[in-house]
Amino acid sequence: MARSLYQAEYLLRETLLGLRRGGWMNWAAISTVAVLLLLFGIGLQGSWQLGEFFNRYGNQLEISAYLDTGVAAKDLQPTIQKLPNVTTVTPITKEEAWAALAKELGSTDLKATTTQLSGNPLVDEIRVQANSPTAVVGLAEALKKVRGVETVQYVGEVVKQVTELNHNLRFISFGVIGFLTLSAIAVITTTLRLVIAARSQEIEVMRLVGATRMTIYLPFLLQGITFGLAGAAIAWIFIQSLLITLSRVASQQANLFQGLLIDSGKGWILPLVLLSFGGTIGLIGSLFAVQTIGRR
Amino acid sequence: MHPDQKTIKPRVIRLDNVSKTYRNGTAALRDLTMDIFAGDFYLLTGTSGSGKSTLLKLLYGEDLPSSGDIWVNDYHLNTVKGNKLAELRRTLGIVFQDYKLLPRRTVSENIAFVLWAQGYSRAEIDRRLPPALKMVGLQHKATSFPEELSGGEQQRVSIARAIVATPPILLADEPTGNLDPDNSRQILNILKQLNKIGVTILMSTHDEALIRTSDLPILQLSNGQLKLINR
């Protein structure tokens, strides 16, 4: 136990010594990782929030059919149920819709509002769920032809465009992140190679006195991992600051913009992902660097 | 090497038809065959470039022979590598002409560094450090940095570093090469003391005065071949 603790102390001391000797090169490595993880983190957080937004505000498989005045939703339900690619059909009476709307508008006296408007101005609605995104357009067309259906609305088209945009952005960001990952690994490798060169005499003595490869390598591997973790921490702080700033700005903006900034519910996953990614990059960079040490 | 030794002492180093030819075609060693037994102390002599350092490098696994086999402490050096090589090196103490001390570490830290690297506990390091410093007469310089020491003192630190883990074999590559005669004699005396307590020593030197004044057996390297001179 005491031996293990001393070994840990030795590793920590050697790692800190390496960091001290790295000087400004440490910052080059850390900042490259931080920039990479910042872009990666923003992309990831953005896609999570977009996904949550879609979940909350619009289902891309759902179609709303508004019926002619006087037509009851329940009467059309069996007909619509028989249409191809339909999974569920939910009838909503105009009374239900009116009550929901009044609540959304903040009205507490439903009767008074109804009297004021000379009756309920709404019509019955049927919400239809398609079995796949590709079936939505065809199903909407079929619904339009059903007798008693006045209009058909679905968010599929908007969602499709946003999803395509998101998909394209993701494709570009994969390229950028890939390039930055390679850059970060190269910078970490170069930094550690310089540290290794500066400590070549110590390393030679260590090898000659019988230090195992692990004893020689570990401080450098830990140093590389430290670069990655430090970069991840900086990136996470930036992303958090950015989200807080955007939330403040969004509180004075339109509802849709506010909606995009809803909590994705994955607050604790992002730092974990960033730290894992950063640590892995640091480890890979340092593994490349220590290749220069070992020969036999 | 002595016929009577072979029956009493275990063999710790064996060279069997060892040759070393460099890439440029220079033959540094030719068909060397020799045995060194526990407790032996040899001076390895020869002119500059005769292959003394090459032979020592082969013995601590820093280089491989072009042909032939080498065993040190029962490790077959032709095949040993990685952690096994590290294991072998823990049974050797190595002293260099240029000391190879770490400049930004004190005398104590330089010596303890070996023990840290070999995974010793702090208590064990604290226990081993004072006797090693005492052996080379540098207790009062424990907190000094190498640049504050004379050449002789630096070499004594390097000897303390080589022996602190109590290796059974000490390989010294021109340890007196940069020293004046007084310091050279001092270093040789320290090595003789170590030999008295059972450490096997192979020390390379081209210091004619030292060779003449010492009564140690000599392994002379000339034209890549070894010749034993008993005195």
Short mmCIF file of C-alpha atoms in Angstrom, two decimals:
data_model
loop_
_atom_site.label_atom_id
_atom_site.label_comp_id
_atom_site.label_asym_id
_atom_site.label_seq_id
_atom_site.Cartn_x
_atom_site.Cartn_y
_atom_site.Cartn_z
CA MET A 1 0.00 0.00 0.00
CA ALA A 2 2.76 2.42 1.06
CA ARG A 3 4.74 1.40 -2.02
CA SER A 4 1.78 2.04 -4.33
CA LEU A 5 1.21 5.44 -2.75
CA TYR A 6 4.86 6.28 -3.21
CA GLN A 7 4.69 5.16 -6.82
CA ALA A 8 1.65 7.39 -7.33
CA GLU A 9 3.52 10.26 -5.70
CA TYR A 10 6.52 9.58 -7.96
CA LEU A 11 4.31 9.58 -11.07
CA LEU A 12 2.55 12.76 -10.02
CA ARG A 13 5.85 14.49 -9.32
CA GLU A 14 7.35 13.45 -12.66
CA THR A 15 4.16 14.47 -14.50
CA LEU A 16 4.20 17.90 -12.85
CA LEU A 17 7.90 18.25 -13.66
CA GLY A 18 7.11 17.50 -17.30
CA LEU A 19 4.28 20.06 -17.30
CA ARG A 20 6.58 22.66 -15.78
CA ARG A 21 9.23 22.01 -18.41
CA GLY A 22 6.65 22.14 -21.22
CA GLY A 23 6.16 25.87 -20.57
CA TRP A 24 4.13 27.67 -23.23
CA MET A 25 3.99 24.55 -25.38
CA ASN A 26 1.55 23.17 -22.79
CA TRP A 27 -0.82 25.99 -23.66
CA ALA A 28 -0.48 25.30 -27.37
CA ALA A 29 -1.55 21.71 -26.75
CA ILE A 30 -4.32 22.59 -24.29
CA SER A 31 -5.76 25.40 -26.42
CA THR A 32 -5.83 23.23 -29.56
CA VAL A 33 -7.74 20.56 -27.64
CA ALA A 34 -10.00 23.25 -26.15
CA VAL A 35 -10.90 24.68 -29.60
CA LEU A 36 -11.59 21.20 -30.95
CA LEU A 37 -13.76 20.23 -28.00
CA LEU A 38 -15.51 23.58 -28.02
CA LEU A 39 -16.68 23.02 -31.61
CA PHE A 40 -17.45 19.39 -30.91
CA GLY A 41 -19.33 20.28 -27.71
CA ILE A 42 -21.34 23.04 -29.39
CA GLY A 43 -22.28 20.67 -32.21
CA LEU A 44 -23.28 17.95 -29.79
CA GLN A 45 -25.21 20.26 -27.48
CA GLY A 46 -26.90 21.85 -30.52
CA SER A 47 -28.05 18.52 -31.93
CA TRP A 48 -29.33 17.45 -28.51
CA GLN A 49 -31.30 20.68 -28.14
CA LEU A 50 -32.70 20.43 -31.64
CA GLY A 51 -33.79 16.86 -30.96
CA GLU A 52 -35.42 17.91 -27.70
CA PHE A 53 -37.11 20.82 -29.51
CA PHE A 54 -38.61 18.47 -32.09
CA ASN A 55 -39.73 16.11 -29.38
CA ARG A 56 -41.41 18.86 -27.49
CA TYR A 57 -42.83 21.05 -30.23
CA GLY A 58 -43.51 18.94 -33.18
CA ASN A 59 -43.67 15.36 -34.11
CA GLN A 60 -42.56 14.91 -37.67
CA LEU A 61 -44.85 11.88 -38.09
CA GLU A 62 -48.02 13.67 -36.97
CA ILE A 63 -50.63 15.22 -39.26
CA SER A 64 -53.50 17.41 -38.07
CA ALA A 65 -56.73 17.22 -40.09
CA TYR A 66 -59.22 20.03 -39.36
CA LEU A 67 -62.78 19.04 -40.21
CA ASP A 68 -65.64 20.96 -41.82
CA THR A 69 -67.92 22.78 -39.43
CA GLY A 70 -70.47 20.40 -38.04
CA VAL A 71 -68.53 17.23 -38.83
CA ALA A 72 -67.69 15.21 -35.68
CA ALA A 73 -64.20 13.77 -35.33
CA LYS A 74 -65.54 10.48 -34.00
CA ASP A 75 -67.59 9.96 -37.18
CA LEU A 76 -64.53 10.18 -39.43
CA GLN A 77 -62.21 8.18 -37.17
CA PRO A 78 -63.07 4.71 -38.65
CA THR A 79 -62.56 5.96 -42.24
CA ILE A 80 -59.20 7.55 -41.47
CA GLN A 81 -58.08 4.54 -39.47
CA LYS A 82 -58.35 2.47 -42.65
CA LEU A 83 -55.98 4.71 -44.66
CA PRO A 84 -52.57 3.17 -45.45
CA ASN A 85 -49.52 3.92 -43.23
CA VAL A 86 -51.66 5.09 -40.31
CA THR A 87 -50.60 3.99 -36.85
CA THR A 88 -52.84 5.99 -34.51
CA VAL A 89 -55.81 8.29 -34.91
CA THR A 90 -56.71 10.70 -32.09
CA PRO A 91 -59.97 12.64 -32.33
CA ILE A 92 -60.07 16.01 -30.59
CA THR A 93 -63.42 17.67 -30.23
CA LYS A 94 -63.73 21.39 -30.74
CA GLU A 95 -64.69 21.72 -27.05
CA GLU A 96 -61.44 20.08 -25.97
CA ALA A 97 -59.46 22.23 -28.38
CA TRP A 98 -61.25 25.38 -27.21
CA ALA A 99 -60.55 24.61 -23.55
CA ALA A 100 -56.86 23.95 -24.33
CA LEU A 101 -56.57 27.17 -26.34
CA ALA A 102 -58.24 29.23 -23.64
CA LYS A 103 -55.86 27.79 -21.07
CA GLU A 104 -52.86 28.57 -23.28
CA LEU A 105 -54.10 32.13 -23.72
CA GLY A 106 -54.47 32.49 -19.98
CA SER A 107 -58.25 32.81 -19.91
CA THR A 108 -59.85 31.50 -16.73
CA ASP A 109 -63.49 32.13 -17.54
CA LEU A 110 -64.17 29.86 -20.53
CA LYS A 111 -67.92 30.49 -20.58
CA ALA A 112 -67.51 34.27 -20.67
CA THR A 113 -64.98 34.05 -23.49
CA THR A 114 -67.28 31.75 -25.49
CA THR A 115 -70.23 34.10 -25.01
CA GLN A 116 -68.05 37.06 -25.98
CA LEU A 117 -67.13 35.38 -29.27
CA SER A 118 -70.74 34.21 -29.91
CA GLY A 119 -69.85 30.55 -29.49
CA ASN A 120 -66.87 28.21 -29.95
CA PRO A 121 -65.12 29.29 -33.16
CA LEU A 122 -63.12 26.07 -33.56
CA VAL A 123 -63.80 22.84 -35.47
CA ASP A 124 -63.15 19.19 -34.59
CA GLU A 125 -59.63 17.94 -35.29
CA ILE A 126 -58.16 14.52 -35.95
CA ARG A 127 -54.48 13.88 -35.23
CA VAL A 128 -53.06 11.12 -37.39
CA GLN A 129 -49.74 9.40 -36.78
CA ALA A 130 -47.90 8.03 -39.83
CA ASN A 131 -45.73 4.93 -39.55
CA SER A 132 -42.67 6.54 -41.20
CA PRO A 133 -41.43 10.04 -42.16
CA THR A 134 -41.53 9.13 -45.86
CA ALA A 135 -45.24 8.24 -45.64
CA VAL A 136 -46.25 11.61 -44.19
CA VAL A 137 -46.68 13.51 -47.47
CA GLY A 138 -48.73 10.73 -49.13
CA LEU A 139 -50.92 10.33 -46.07
CA ALA A 140 -51.54 14.09 -45.90
CA GLU A 141 -52.68 14.02 -49.53
CA ALA A 142 -54.99 11.09 -48.80
CA LEU A 143 -56.46 12.91 -45.80
CA LYS A 144 -57.23 15.98 -47.91
CA LYS A 145 -59.43 13.80 -50.12
CA VAL A 146 -61.53 12.47 -47.25
CA ARG A 147 -64.99 13.97 -47.26
CA GLY A 148 -65.48 16.19 -44.21
CA VAL A 149 -61.80 17.22 -43.94
CA GLU A 150 -61.32 20.89 -44.55
CA THR A 151 -57.57 21.43 -44.17
CA VAL A 152 -54.53 19.34 -43.39
CA GLN A 153 -51.42 20.60 -41.58
CA TYR A 154 -48.16 18.89 -40.74
CA VAL A 155 -44.73 20.06 -39.66
CA GLY A 156 -42.96 17.33 -41.55
CA GLU A 157 -41.77 19.60 -44.33
CA VAL A 158 -40.20 22.13 -41.98
CA VAL A 159 -38.74 19.37 -39.87
CA LYS A 160 -37.39 17.70 -42.98
CA GLN A 161 -35.62 20.86 -44.05
CA VAL A 162 -34.19 21.54 -40.59
CA THR A 163 -33.11 17.90 -40.27
CA GLU A 164 -31.43 18.05 -43.66
CA LEU A 165 -29.66 21.26 -42.67
CA ASN A 166 -28.64 19.66 -39.40
CA HIS A 167 -27.45 16.59 -41.28
CA ASN A 168 -25.35 18.68 -43.67
CA LEU A 169 -23.95 20.75 -40.83
CA ARG A 170 -23.09 17.54 -39.01
CA PHE A 171 -21.31 16.28 -42.11
CA ILE A 172 -19.23 19.48 -42.30
CA SER A 173 -18.59 19.48 -38.57
CA PHE A 174 -17.40 15.85 -38.75
CA GLY A 175 -14.81 17.01 -41.28
CA VAL A 176 -13.74 19.99 -39.17
CA ILE A 177 -13.67 17.93 -35.97
CA GLY A 178 -11.69 15.20 -37.72
CA PHE A 179 -9.14 17.72 -38.95
CA LEU A 180 -8.90 19.39 -35.53
CA THR A 181 -8.58 16.02 -33.81
CA LEU A 182 -5.57 15.20 -35.96
CA SER A 183 -4.14 18.68 -35.30
CA ALA A 184 -4.64 18.32 -31.55
CA ILE A 185 -2.96 14.90 -31.56
CA ALA A 186 -0.06 16.31 -33.61
CA VAL A 187 0.38 19.28 -31.25
CA ILE A 188 0.29 17.03 -28.16
CA THR A 189 2.77 14.64 -29.76
CA THR A 190 5.12 17.49 -30.70
CA THR A 191 4.87 19.09 -27.26
CA LEU A 192 5.64 15.82 -25.52
CA ARG A 193 8.47 15.05 -27.92
CA LEU A 194 10.06 18.37 -26.97
CA VAL A 195 9.64 17.52 -23.28
CA ILE A 196 11.10 14.07 -23.93
CA ALA A 197 14.04 15.63 -25.77
CA ALA A 198 14.61 18.02 -22.84
CA ARG A 199 14.57 15.07 -20.45
CA SER A 200 16.50 12.66 -22.65
CA GLN A 201 19.35 12.38 -20.15
CA GLU A 202 16.98 11.41 -17.34
CA ILE A 203 15.24 8.94 -19.59
CA GLU A 204 18.58 7.40 -20.60
CA VAL A 205 19.59 7.07 -16.95
CA MET A 206 16.20 5.56 -16.13
CA ARG A 207 16.58 3.00 -18.92
CA LEU A 208 20.12 2.12 -17.85
CA VAL A 209 19.22 1.65 -14.20
CA GLY A 210 16.43 -0.75 -15.06
CA ALA A 211 13.26 1.34 -14.96
CA THR A 212 10.44 -0.51 -16.72
CA ARG A 213 8.87 0.95 -19.84
CA MET A 214 5.72 1.74 -17.89
CA THR A 215 7.67 3.69 -15.26
CA ILE A 216 9.32 5.73 -18.02
CA TYR A 217 6.19 6.16 -20.18
CA LEU A 218 3.51 6.80 -17.56
CA PRO A 219 4.47 10.39 -16.63
CA PHE A 220 4.31 11.34 -20.34
CA LEU A 221 1.03 9.52 -20.86
CA LEU A 222 -0.40 11.28 -17.81
CA GLN A 223 0.87 14.57 -19.16
CA GLY A 224 -0.88 13.97 -22.48
CA ILE A 225 -4.10 13.01 -20.70
CA THR A 226 -3.80 16.16 -18.57
CA PHE A 227 -3.63 18.24 -21.78
CA GLY A 228 -6.82 16.57 -23.00
CA LEU A 229 -8.69 16.96 -19.71
CA ALA A 230 -7.62 20.59 -19.29
CA GLY A 231 -8.75 21.34 -22.87
CA ALA A 232 -12.08 19.62 -22.14
CA ALA A 233 -12.59 21.61 -18.95
CA ILE A 234 -11.91 24.91 -20.76
CA ALA A 235 -14.25 23.94 -23.63
CA TRP A 236 -17.02 23.00 -21.16
CA ILE A 237 -16.67 26.31 -19.29
CA PHE A 238 -16.95 28.17 -22.63
CA ILE A 239 -20.02 26.18 -23.68
CA GLN A 240 -21.72 26.77 -20.33
CA SER A 241 -20.96 30.50 -20.54
CA LEU A 242 -22.31 30.55 -24.10
CA LEU A 243 -25.54 28.78 -23.06
CA ILE A 244 -26.05 31.15 -20.13
CA THR A 245 -25.48 34.19 -22.36
CA LEU A 246 -27.85 32.84 -25.05
CA SER A 247 -30.51 32.09 -22.43
CA ARG A 248 -30.33 35.69 -21.23
CA VAL A 249 -30.61 37.00 -24.78
CA ALA A 250 -33.39 34.52 -25.60
CA SER A 251 -35.50 35.61 -22.64
CA GLN A 252 -36.14 38.85 -24.53
CA GLN A 253 -36.77 37.16 -27.88
CA ALA A 254 -39.55 35.33 -29.67
CA ASN A 255 -40.97 32.08 -28.30
CA LEU A 256 -39.48 29.92 -31.04
CA PHE A 257 -35.97 31.10 -30.24
CA GLN A 258 -36.60 30.44 -26.57
CA GLY A 259 -37.83 27.03 -27.51
CA LEU A 260 -34.52 26.21 -29.16
CA LEU A 261 -32.73 26.87 -25.89
CA ILE A 262 -34.72 24.44 -23.80
CA ASP A 263 -32.76 22.21 -21.46
CA SER A 264 -31.77 19.12 -23.39
CA GLY A 265 -31.79 17.17 -20.13
CA LYS A 266 -28.24 15.94 -20.80
CA GLY A 267 -26.37 18.53 -18.76
CA TRP A 268 -24.08 16.05 -17.02
CA ILE A 269 -23.39 13.97 -20.15
CA LEU A 270 -21.67 16.80 -22.04
CA PRO A 271 -18.77 17.27 -19.59
CA LEU A 272 -18.35 13.49 -19.42
CA VAL A 273 -18.25 13.21 -23.23
CA LEU A 274 -15.80 16.14 -23.48
CA LEU A 275 -13.53 14.76 -20.77
CA SER A 276 -13.54 11.28 -22.33
CA PHE A 277 -12.86 12.65 -25.81
CA GLY A 278 -10.15 15.02 -24.51
CA GLY A 279 -8.53 12.30 -22.42
CA THR A 280 -8.52 9.91 -25.39
CA ILE A 281 -6.92 12.51 -27.69
CA GLY A 282 -4.29 13.23 -25.02
CA LEU A 283 -3.59 9.53 -24.60
CA ILE A 284 -3.23 8.95 -28.36
CA GLY A 285 -0.93 11.99 -28.73
CA SER A 286 1.26 10.86 -25.84
CA LEU A 287 1.37 7.27 -27.11
CA PHE A 288 2.77 8.57 -30.41
CA ALA A 289 5.30 10.69 -28.50
CA VAL A 290 6.65 7.89 -26.31
CA GLN A 291 7.37 5.80 -29.41
CA THR A 292 10.52 7.92 -29.67
CA ILE A 293 11.78 6.63 -26.32
CA GLY A 294 11.67 2.88 -26.48
CA ARG A 295 13.90 0.94 -28.76
CA ARG A 296 14.79 -2.40 -27.31
CA MET B 1 39.34 -16.70 -15.27
CA HIS B 2 41.45 -18.33 -12.57
CA PRO B 3 41.22 -22.11 -12.80
CA ASP B 4 40.53 -22.50 -9.06
CA GLN B 5 37.77 -19.86 -9.18
CA LYS B 6 35.70 -21.85 -11.63
CA THR B 7 35.05 -24.52 -9.03
CA ILE B 8 34.25 -22.14 -6.18
CA LYS B 9 32.50 -19.07 -7.56
CA PRO B 10 29.45 -18.87 -9.77
CA ARG B 11 29.93 -17.53 -13.30
CA VAL B 12 28.19 -14.15 -13.69
CA ILE B 13 29.30 -13.10 -17.19
CA ARG B 14 29.90 -15.33 -20.18
CA LEU B 15 30.92 -14.35 -23.70
CA ASP B 16 30.92 -17.11 -26.30
CA ASN B 17 32.55 -16.26 -29.65
CA VAL B 18 31.22 -12.71 -29.54
CA SER B 19 31.91 -10.46 -32.49
CA LYS B 20 30.68 -6.96 -33.15
CA THR B 21 30.97 -5.35 -36.55
CA TYR B 22 29.51 -1.92 -37.15
CA ARG B 23 27.47 -1.01 -40.24
CA ASN B 24 30.44 0.75 -41.79
CA GLY B 25 32.33 -2.56 -41.68
CA THR B 26 34.55 -1.76 -38.68
CA ALA B 27 35.13 -4.88 -36.60
CA ALA B 28 35.16 -3.71 -32.97
CA LEU B 29 35.28 -7.18 -31.36
CA ARG B 30 36.32 -10.52 -32.85
CA ASP B 31 35.38 -13.92 -31.48
CA LEU B 32 35.65 -13.00 -27.83
CA THR B 33 35.23 -15.85 -25.39
CA MET B 34 35.56 -15.24 -21.68
CA ASP B 35 34.03 -15.98 -18.30
CA ILE B 36 33.88 -13.66 -15.33
CA PHE B 37 33.06 -15.08 -11.90
CA ALA B 38 31.38 -13.54 -8.88
CA GLY B 39 33.78 -11.36 -6.93
CA ASP B 40 36.23 -10.82 -9.82
CA PHE B 41 37.67 -7.37 -10.47
CA TYR B 42 39.20 -6.74 -13.90
CA LEU B 43 40.65 -3.71 -15.54
CA LEU B 44 39.61 -3.63 -19.19
CA THR B 45 42.34 -1.82 -21.05
CA GLY B 46 43.13 -0.89 -24.61
CA THR B 47 43.80 2.13 -26.73
CA SER B 48 41.09 4.60 -27.58
CA GLY B 49 38.72 2.98 -30.09
CA SER B 50 39.83 -0.54 -29.20
CA GLY B 51 36.26 -1.59 -28.35
CA LYS B 52 36.19 -1.23 -24.54
CA SER B 53 32.97 0.80 -24.49
CA THR B 54 31.46 -1.48 -27.13
CA LEU B 55 32.11 -4.52 -24.95
CA LEU B 56 30.57 -2.83 -21.91
CA LYS B 57 27.53 -1.73 -23.95
CA LEU B 58 27.02 -5.33 -25.01
CA LEU B 59 27.16 -6.37 -21.35
CA TYR B 60 24.45 -3.95 -20.23
CA GLY B 61 22.27 -4.63 -23.23
CA GLU B 62 22.61 -1.27 -24.93
CA ASP B 63 23.85 -2.96 -28.10
CA LEU B 64 23.62 -6.43 -29.62
CA PRO B 65 26.48 -8.60 -30.84
CA SER B 66 26.79 -9.30 -34.57
CA SER B 67 27.45 -12.93 -33.71
CA GLY B 68 28.07 -15.08 -30.65
CA ASP B 69 26.22 -15.27 -27.33
CA ILE B 70 26.35 -13.25 -24.15
CA TRP B 71 25.00 -14.21 -20.73
CA VAL B 72 24.96 -11.86 -17.76
CA ASN B 73 23.53 -13.09 -14.46
CA ASP B 74 21.93 -15.96 -16.43
CA TYR B 75 20.12 -13.56 -18.80
CA HIS B 76 20.79 -14.39 -22.45
CA LEU B 77 21.43 -10.89 -23.74
CA ASN B 78 20.92 -11.75 -27.40
CA THR B 79 17.21 -12.26 -26.83
CA VAL B 80 16.34 -10.28 -23.72
CA LYS B 81 14.32 -7.09 -24.19
CA GLY B 82 11.62 -4.89 -22.68
CA ASN B 83 10.89 -5.47 -19.01
CA LYS B 84 13.26 -8.48 -18.90
CA LEU B 85 16.09 -6.18 -19.98
CA ALA B 86 15.04 -3.72 -17.26
CA GLU B 87 15.10 -6.63 -14.81
CA LEU B 88 18.66 -7.52 -15.88
CA ARG B 89 19.81 -3.91 -15.59
CA ARG B 90 18.62 -3.85 -12.00
CA THR B 91 21.29 -6.42 -11.26
CA LEU B 92 23.97 -4.13 -12.74
CA GLY B 93 25.50 -0.89 -11.58
CA ILE B 94 26.84 1.28 -14.40
CA VAL B 95 29.36 4.11 -14.04
CA PHE B 96 30.08 6.42 -16.96
CA GLN B 97 33.06 8.58 -17.87
CA ASP B 98 30.75 11.61 -18.26
CA TYR B 99 28.93 10.77 -14.97
CA LYS B 100 25.45 11.25 -16.50
CA LEU B 101 24.17 13.09 -13.42
CA LEU B 102 20.88 14.93 -13.65
CA PRO B 103 21.74 18.62 -13.48
CA ARG B 104 18.61 19.95 -11.79
CA ARG B 105 18.62 17.40 -9.00
CA THR B 106 20.65 17.32 -5.81
CA VAL B 107 23.19 14.61 -5.00
CA SER B 108 20.60 12.80 -2.86
CA GLU B 109 17.97 13.07 -5.57
CA ASN B 110 20.38 11.81 -8.21
CA ILE B 111 21.10 8.73 -6.14
CA ALA B 112 17.49 8.23 -5.02
CA PHE B 113 16.33 8.61 -8.63
CA VAL B 114 17.55 5.07 -9.38
CA LEU B 115 15.55 3.72 -6.49
CA TRP B 116 12.44 5.71 -7.50
CA ALA B 117 12.74 4.42 -11.03
CA GLN B 118 13.09 0.87 -9.73
CA GLY B 119 9.97 1.21 -7.61
CA TYR B 120 11.49 1.24 -4.10
CA SER B 121 9.39 2.58 -1.22
CA ARG B 122 10.25 5.89 0.45
CA ALA B 123 11.28 4.10 3.64
CA GLU B 124 13.66 1.87 1.67
CA ILE B 125 15.13 4.88 -0.15
CA ASP B 126 15.66 6.68 3.16
CA ARG B 127 17.36 3.55 4.52
CA ARG B 128 19.70 3.05 1.54
CA LEU B 129 20.73 6.63 0.86
CA PRO B 130 23.03 7.40 3.86
CA PRO B 131 25.26 4.26 3.52
CA ALA B 132 25.67 4.90 -0.23
CA LEU B 133 26.71 8.51 0.43
CA LYS B 134 29.03 7.37 3.24
CA MET B 135 30.67 4.78 1.00
CA VAL B 136 31.78 7.52 -1.41
CA GLY B 137 32.43 10.08 1.35
CA LEU B 138 29.81 12.59 0.28
CA GLN B 139 27.44 12.76 3.26
CA HIS B 140 28.12 16.49 3.59
CA LYS B 141 27.23 17.12 -0.08
CA ALA B 142 23.82 15.46 -0.02
CA THR B 143 21.95 18.68 -0.82
CA SER B 144 24.46 20.05 -3.34
CA PHE B 145 23.76 20.18 -7.07
CA PRO B 146 26.17 18.49 -9.54
CA GLU B 147 27.45 21.84 -10.83
CA GLU B 148 28.62 22.66 -7.28
CA LEU B 149 30.85 19.56 -7.20
CA SER B 150 34.33 18.82 -8.57
CA GLY B 151 34.81 16.19 -11.27
CA GLY B 152 35.98 13.63 -8.71
CA GLU B 153 33.00 14.30 -6.48
CA GLN B 154 30.61 13.99 -9.41
CA GLN B 155 32.12 10.65 -10.30
CA ARG B 156 31.72 9.52 -6.69
CA VAL B 157 28.04 10.48 -6.87
CA SER B 158 27.76 8.42 -10.03
CA ILE B 159 29.35 5.45 -8.19
CA ALA B 160 26.96 5.91 -5.26
CA ARG B 161 24.09 5.91 -7.75
CA ALA B 162 25.40 2.73 -9.33
CA ILE B 163 25.70 0.86 -6.04
CA VAL B 164 22.73 2.17 -4.06
CA ALA B 165 20.49 -0.65 -5.27
CA THR B 166 23.27 -3.14 -4.28
CA PRO B 167 23.80 -4.74 -7.68
CA PRO B 168 26.09 -7.79 -7.74
CA ILE B 169 27.93 -6.53 -10.86
CA LEU B 170 29.41 -3.10 -11.50
CA LEU B 171 30.40 -2.02 -15.01
CA ALA B 172 32.52 1.12 -15.03
CA ASP B 173 33.24 2.75 -18.40
CA GLU B 174 36.38 4.90 -18.01
CA PRO B 175 35.29 6.20 -14.58
CA THR B 176 38.64 7.98 -14.12
CA GLY B 177 38.84 9.27 -17.68
CA ASN B 178 38.20 12.91 -16.72
CA LEU B 179 39.95 12.89 -13.36
CA ASP B 180 43.39 13.85 -12.01
CA PRO B 181 45.62 11.10 -10.55
CA ASP B 182 44.57 11.72 -6.92
CA ASN B 183 40.87 11.51 -7.72
CA SER B 184 41.51 8.49 -9.97
CA ARG B 185 43.19 6.66 -7.07
CA GLN B 186 40.31 7.61 -4.78
CA ILE B 187 37.77 6.19 -7.23
CA LEU B 188 39.80 2.99 -7.62
CA ASN B 189 39.96 2.61 -3.84
CA ILE B 190 36.19 2.94 -3.57
CA LEU B 191 35.76 0.28 -6.25
CA LYS B 192 38.21 -1.99 -4.43
CA GLN B 193 36.19 -1.61 -1.23
CA LEU B 194 33.05 -2.57 -3.13
CA ASN B 195 34.86 -5.56 -4.58
CA LYS B 196 35.86 -6.61 -1.06
CA ILE B 197 32.21 -6.85 -0.08
CA GLY B 198 31.58 -9.14 -3.05
CA VAL B 199 30.70 -6.87 -6.00
CA THR B 200 32.01 -8.15 -9.35
CA ILE B 201 33.66 -5.27 -11.20
CA LEU B 202 34.72 -4.72 -14.77
CA MET B 203 36.30 -1.32 -15.18
CA SER B 204 37.55 0.00 -18.49
CA THR B 205 40.46 2.42 -18.48
CA HIS B 206 43.26 3.67 -20.67
CA ASP B 207 44.96 5.43 -17.76
CA GLU B 208 48.50 4.04 -17.99
CA ALA B 209 49.54 5.32 -14.54
CA LEU B 210 46.52 3.71 -12.90
CA ILE B 211 47.13 0.43 -14.70
CA ARG B 212 50.81 0.41 -13.65
CA THR B 213 50.14 1.19 -10.00
CA SER B 214 47.28 -1.24 -9.55
CA ASP B 215 47.76 -4.96 -8.94
CA LEU B 216 44.45 -5.93 -10.55
CA PRO B 217 44.24 -8.50 -13.37
CA ILE B 218 43.99 -6.93 -16.80
CA LEU B 219 41.84 -7.80 -19.79
CA GLN B 220 43.57 -6.15 -22.69
CA LEU B 221 41.60 -5.43 -25.85
CA SER B 222 43.67 -5.16 -28.95
CA ASN B 223 42.56 -5.58 -32.57
CA GLY B 224 39.17 -6.68 -31.31
CA GLN B 225 40.61 -9.55 -29.28
CA LEU B 226 41.01 -10.06 -25.53
CA LYS B 227 44.17 -11.02 -23.72
CA LEU B 228 44.30 -11.77 -19.98
CA ILE B 229 47.26 -10.39 -18.08
CA ASN B 230 47.46 -11.74 -14.51
CA ARG B 231 49.76 -9.94 -12.10
#
